[in-house]
mmCIF file of C-alpha atoms in Angstrom:
data_model
loop_
_atom_site.group_PDB
_atom_site.id
_atom_site.type_symbol
_atom_site.label_atom_id
_atom_site.label_comp_id
_atom_site.label_asym_id
_atom_site.label_seq_id
_atom_site.Cartn_x
_atom_site.Cartn_y
_atom_site.Cartn_z
ATOM 1 C CA UNK A 271 -0.183 -0.067 -0.180
ATOM 2 C CA UNK A 272 1.351 3.705 -0.748
ATOM 3 C CA UNK A 273 1.327 6.318 1.629
ATOM 4 C CA UNK A 274 1.459 9.824 0.341
ATOM 5 C CA UNK A 275 1.697 13.439 2.291
ATOM 6 C CA UNK A 276 -1.940 13.324 1.352
ATOM 7 C CA UNK A 277 -4.639 10.876 1.254
ATOM 8 C CA UNK A 278 -6.226 9.343 -2.160
ATOM 9 C CA UNK A 279 -10.062 8.040 -1.249
ATOM 10 C CA UNK A 280 -11.293 6.212 -4.104
ATOM 11 C CA UNK A 281 -14.963 5.647 -4.528
ATOM 12 C CA UNK A 282 -16.235 3.145 -6.656
ATOM 13 C CA UNK A 283 -19.572 2.854 -7.596
ATOM 14 C CA UNK A 284 -21.977 0.018 -8.577
ATOM 15 C CA UNK A 285 -25.094 2.436 -9.799
ATOM 16 C CA UNK A 286 -25.597 2.764 -13.819
ATOM 17 C CA UNK A 287 -29.067 4.705 -12.999
ATOM 18 C CA UNK A 288 -28.787 8.490 -14.128
ATOM 19 C CA UNK A 289 -30.311 9.448 -11.188
ATOM 20 C CA UNK A 290 -28.113 7.411 -9.211
ATOM 21 C CA UNK A 291 -28.938 8.186 -4.873
ATOM 22 C CA UNK A 292 -25.610 5.147 -4.657
ATOM 23 C CA UNK A 293 -23.524 7.993 -6.425
ATOM 24 C CA UNK A 294 -25.198 11.251 -4.743
ATOM 25 C CA UNK A 295 -23.766 9.316 -1.259
ATOM 26 C CA UNK A 296 -20.800 8.318 -2.659
ATOM 27 C CA UNK A 297 -20.270 12.162 -3.780
ATOM 28 C CA UNK A 298 -20.793 13.293 -0.765
ATOM 29 C CA UNK A 299 -18.019 10.659 1.144
ATOM 30 C CA UNK A 300 -15.855 12.134 -1.178
ATOM 31 C CA UNK A 301 -16.512 16.130 -0.405
ATOM 32 C CA UNK A 302 -16.023 14.973 3.231
ATOM 33 C CA UNK A 303 -12.690 13.092 2.422
ATOM 34 C CA UNK A 304 -11.651 16.047 0.544
ATOM 35 C CA UNK A 305 -12.418 18.137 3.825
ATOM 36 C CA UNK A 306 -10.079 16.064 5.669
ATOM 37 C CA UNK A 307 -7.383 17.129 3.065
ATOM 38 C CA UNK A 308 -7.269 14.142 0.703
ATOM 39 C CA UNK A 309 -7.584 13.798 -2.845
ATOM 40 C CA UNK A 310 -10.375 11.627 -4.221
ATOM 41 C CA UNK A 311 -12.004 10.080 -7.461
ATOM 42 C CA UNK A 312 -15.169 8.502 -8.526
ATOM 43 C CA UNK A 313 -14.817 5.237 -10.460
ATOM 44 C CA UNK A 314 -17.942 4.417 -12.476
ATOM 45 C CA UNK A 315 -17.148 0.683 -13.549
ATOM 46 C CA UNK A 316 -20.328 1.332 -15.960
ATOM 47 C CA UNK A 317 -17.876 3.724 -17.577
ATOM 48 C CA UNK A 318 -15.052 1.473 -18.427
ATOM 49 C CA UNK A 319 -15.703 -1.389 -20.077
ATOM 50 C CA UNK A 320 -14.984 -4.339 -18.464
ATOM 51 C CA UNK A 321 -17.379 -7.445 -19.397
ATOM 52 C CA UNK A 322 -18.075 -10.655 -17.321
ATOM 53 C CA UNK A 323 -15.329 -11.659 -15.095
ATOM 54 C CA UNK A 324 -13.486 -14.981 -17.303
ATOM 55 C CA UNK A 325 -9.891 -16.020 -15.186
ATOM 56 C CA UNK A 326 -8.189 -16.719 -18.898
ATOM 57 C CA UNK A 327 -8.700 -13.106 -19.647
ATOM 58 C CA UNK A 328 -7.927 -11.542 -16.254
ATOM 59 C CA UNK A 329 -6.502 -8.471 -18.603
ATOM 60 C CA UNK A 330 -9.518 -7.988 -20.554
ATOM 61 C CA UNK A 331 -10.508 -4.103 -21.500
ATOM 62 C CA UNK A 332 -10.046 -1.526 -18.909
ATOM 63 C CA UNK A 333 -9.354 -4.094 -16.505
ATOM 64 C CA UNK A 334 -5.431 -2.846 -16.156
ATOM 65 C CA UNK A 335 -6.940 0.365 -15.805
ATOM 66 C CA UNK A 336 -9.402 0.065 -12.910
ATOM 67 C CA UNK A 337 -6.617 -2.014 -11.545
ATOM 68 C CA UNK A 338 -4.048 0.739 -11.322
ATOM 69 C CA UNK A 339 -6.817 3.317 -9.824
ATOM 70 C CA UNK A 340 -7.795 1.085 -6.966
ATOM 71 C CA UNK A 341 -4.138 0.548 -6.024
ATOM 72 C CA UNK A 342 -3.507 4.316 -6.095
ATOM 73 C CA UNK A 343 -6.133 4.783 -3.297
ATOM 74 C CA UNK A 344 -4.772 5.012 0.905
ATOM 75 C CA UNK A 345 -8.723 3.860 1.302
ATOM 76 C CA UNK A 346 -11.507 3.248 -1.013
ATOM 77 C CA UNK A 347 -15.330 3.447 -0.497
ATOM 78 C CA UNK A 348 -17.900 0.203 -2.079
ATOM 79 C CA UNK A 349 -21.166 1.832 -2.982
ATOM 80 C CA UNK A 350 -23.975 0.257 -3.998
ATOM 81 C CA UNK A 351 -28.005 -0.145 -4.512
ATOM 82 C CA UNK A 352 -29.047 -3.456 -3.161
ATOM 83 C CA UNK A 353 -30.564 -6.312 -5.634
ATOM 84 C CA UNK A 354 -32.121 -9.121 -4.746
ATOM 85 C CA UNK A 355 -30.110 -8.958 -1.145
ATOM 86 C CA UNK A 356 -27.086 -8.016 -2.522
ATOM 87 C CA UNK A 357 -24.666 -5.545 -4.161
ATOM 88 C CA UNK A 358 -25.340 -4.696 -7.829
ATOM 89 C CA UNK A 359 -23.279 -7.102 -10.708
ATOM 90 C CA UNK A 360 -20.969 -3.699 -11.789
ATOM 91 C CA UNK A 361 -19.178 -3.671 -8.940
ATOM 92 C CA UNK A 362 -19.181 -7.687 -8.426
ATOM 93 C CA UNK A 363 -17.531 -7.815 -12.168
ATOM 94 C CA UNK A 364 -15.114 -4.604 -10.904
ATOM 95 C CA UNK A 365 -13.962 -6.760 -7.832
ATOM 96 C CA UNK A 366 -13.705 -9.718 -9.680
ATOM 97 C CA UNK A 367 -11.070 -7.911 -11.337
ATOM 98 C CA UNK A 368 -9.250 -6.599 -8.205
ATOM 99 C CA UNK A 369 -7.391 -8.937 -6.198
ATOM 100 C CA UNK A 370 -4.963 -8.374 -2.821
ATOM 101 C CA UNK A 371 -2.730 -6.700 -4.910
ATOM 102 C CA UNK A 372 -5.282 -3.499 -4.904
ATOM 103 C CA UNK A 373 -7.120 -3.924 -1.913
ATOM 104 C CA UNK A 374 -4.613 -5.845 1.228
ATOM 105 C CA UNK A 375 -4.197 -3.361 3.852
ATOM 106 C CA UNK A 376 -6.272 -1.129 2.725
ATOM 107 C CA UNK A 377 -8.721 0.811 4.349
ATOM 108 C CA UNK A 378 -12.180 0.285 3.170
ATOM 109 C CA UNK A 379 -15.622 1.856 3.591
ATOM 110 C CA UNK A 380 -18.941 0.256 3.198
ATOM 111 C CA UNK A 381 -22.299 2.051 1.460
ATOM 112 C CA UNK A 382 -25.269 0.151 0.558
ATOM 113 C CA UNK A 383 -28.776 2.030 -0.558
ATOM 114 C CA UNK A 384 -32.165 0.173 -0.731
ATOM 115 C CA UNK A 385 -35.796 1.448 -1.998
ATOM 116 C CA UNK A 386 -36.994 -0.756 0.669
ATOM 117 C CA UNK A 387 -35.678 -1.635 4.334
ATOM 118 C CA UNK A 388 -32.452 -2.136 5.668
ATOM 119 C CA UNK A 389 -29.920 -3.461 3.107
ATOM 120 C CA UNK A 390 -27.826 -5.930 6.033
ATOM 121 C CA UNK A 391 -27.051 -8.614 3.463
ATOM 122 C CA UNK A 392 -25.877 -6.333 0.306
ATOM 123 C CA UNK A 393 -23.245 -5.076 3.877
ATOM 124 C CA UNK A 394 -22.452 -8.398 5.122
ATOM 125 C CA UNK A 395 -22.023 -9.214 1.268
ATOM 126 C CA UNK A 396 -19.829 -6.868 0.737
ATOM 127 C CA UNK A 397 -17.814 -7.157 3.952
ATOM 128 C CA UNK A 398 -16.777 -10.555 3.247
ATOM 129 C CA UNK A 399 -15.453 -9.940 0.255
ATOM 130 C CA UNK A 400 -13.112 -6.735 1.394
ATOM 131 C CA UNK A 401 -12.300 -9.190 4.212
ATOM 132 C CA UNK A 402 -11.286 -11.795 1.522
ATOM 133 C CA UNK A 403 -8.864 -9.518 -0.162
ATOM 134 C CA UNK A 404 -7.184 -8.927 3.676
ATOM 135 C CA UNK A 405 -8.552 -5.104 3.255
ATOM 136 C CA UNK A 406 -9.197 -2.711 6.982
ATOM 137 C CA UNK A 407 -12.793 -2.637 6.764
ATOM 138 C CA UNK A 408 -14.153 0.591 8.702
ATOM 139 C CA UNK A 409 -16.727 -0.553 11.677
ATOM 140 C CA UNK A 410 -18.255 2.227 10.730
ATOM 141 C CA UNK A 411 -20.956 1.701 7.685
ATOM 142 C CA UNK A 412 -23.549 3.614 5.917
ATOM 143 C CA UNK A 413 -26.917 1.781 5.317
ATOM 144 C CA UNK A 414 -29.768 4.441 3.201
ATOM 145 C CA UNK A 415 -32.941 2.036 4.079
ATOM 146 C CA UNK A 416 -36.139 3.348 2.109
ATOM 147 C CA UNK A 417 -33.708 5.520 -0.180
ATOM 148 C CA UNK A 418 -37.030 6.988 -2.022
ATOM 149 C CA UNK A 419 -37.734 9.407 1.686
ATOM 150 C CA UNK A 420 -33.969 10.163 2.157
ATOM 151 C CA UNK A 421 -33.514 11.765 -0.452
ATOM 152 C CA UNK A 422 -35.706 14.454 -3.068
ATOM 153 C CA UNK A 423 -34.895 15.753 -5.849
ATOM 154 C CA UNK A 424 -31.669 14.397 -6.264
ATOM 155 C CA UNK A 425 -30.755 15.677 -2.716
ATOM 156 C CA UNK A 426 -30.110 13.906 0.635
ATOM 157 C CA UNK A 427 -33.010 15.478 2.689
ATOM 158 C CA UNK A 428 -32.427 12.983 5.620
ATOM 159 C CA UNK A 429 -29.748 15.404 8.124
ATOM 160 C CA UNK A 430 -29.329 12.238 10.265
ATOM 161 C CA UNK A 431 -27.942 9.785 6.987
ATOM 162 C CA UNK A 432 -26.148 12.527 5.539
ATOM 163 C CA UNK A 433 -24.451 13.112 9.175
ATOM 164 C CA UNK A 434 -23.043 9.344 8.914
ATOM 165 C CA UNK A 435 -22.580 9.800 5.328
ATOM 166 C CA UNK A 436 -19.994 12.301 6.090
ATOM 167 C CA UNK A 437 -17.960 10.592 9.170
ATOM 168 C CA UNK A 438 -17.464 7.531 6.439
ATOM 169 C CA UNK A 439 -15.583 10.234 4.727
ATOM 170 C CA UNK A 440 -13.910 11.747 7.427
ATOM 171 C CA UNK A 441 -13.197 7.903 9.035
ATOM 172 C CA UNK A 442 -11.823 7.122 5.465
ATOM 173 C CA UNK A 443 -8.989 9.349 5.831
ATOM 174 C CA UNK A 444 -8.254 9.197 9.142
ATOM 175 C CA UNK A 445 -8.175 5.369 8.835
ATOM 176 C CA UNK A 446 -6.181 5.480 5.636
ATOM 177 C CA UNK A 447 -3.279 3.414 5.690
ATOM 178 C CA UNK A 448 -4.598 2.533 9.677
ATOM 179 C CA UNK A 449 -1.578 -0.626 9.178
ATOM 180 C CA UNK A 450 1.294 1.966 9.497
ATOM 181 C CA UNK A 451 -0.189 3.882 12.849
ATOM 182 C CA UNK A 452 0.938 1.746 15.520
ATOM 183 C CA UNK A 453 -0.456 4.020 17.789
ATOM 184 C CA UNK A 454 -3.960 2.978 16.481
ATOM 185 C CA UNK A 455 -3.717 -0.341 15.924
ATOM 186 C CA UNK A 456 -1.722 -1.112 19.263
ATOM 187 C CA UNK A 457 -4.391 0.726 21.376
ATOM 188 C CA UNK A 458 -6.974 -2.706 21.202
ATOM 189 C CA UNK A 459 -4.390 -5.143 22.047
ATOM 190 C CA UNK A 460 -4.532 -7.123 25.231
ATOM 191 C CA UNK A 461 -2.234 -6.575 28.196
ATOM 192 C CA UNK A 462 -0.206 -9.599 28.756
ATOM 193 C CA UNK A 463 -0.287 -11.303 32.266
ATOM 194 C CA UNK A 464 2.628 -11.067 33.973
#
């Protein structure tokens, strides 16, 4: 993982909708990260040529570019709408092209938007995938249930959710490269008995 003077936060968006609530929420995460001094980038898999993953063609289309952009990050936020109890296929395809080289030791935040109830299953699925990559997943995550009542005319109107989203952006910067901050990781160590 790289460490720079300014942390770089990348958002990977799993929504393809033109008026995407997921994208709006991720942009708010990135704005909060920028307020903490980070550089940011929104990566839209739908804008890349990423065919369905074939393990015999791991460099198909824009896969090398996607991996380069993810590797450039000190922290990554994965954002998706919830479809059928899980996260969206564009994000799944993008993640299939990635691996340990992109995520090992990287701080990852999670954000899922649902048109219905609380999107717990999709958050759990994303957490499992990030852990399989050996990423460090933030405990703070953002779930946006009943998105139709949280957004109005493309704007987030739920102030509590806005605060949670902004906290995610702040935490991504604060904990970027967490493994290189022994005072943070050591704080939770269990003391040994003499």
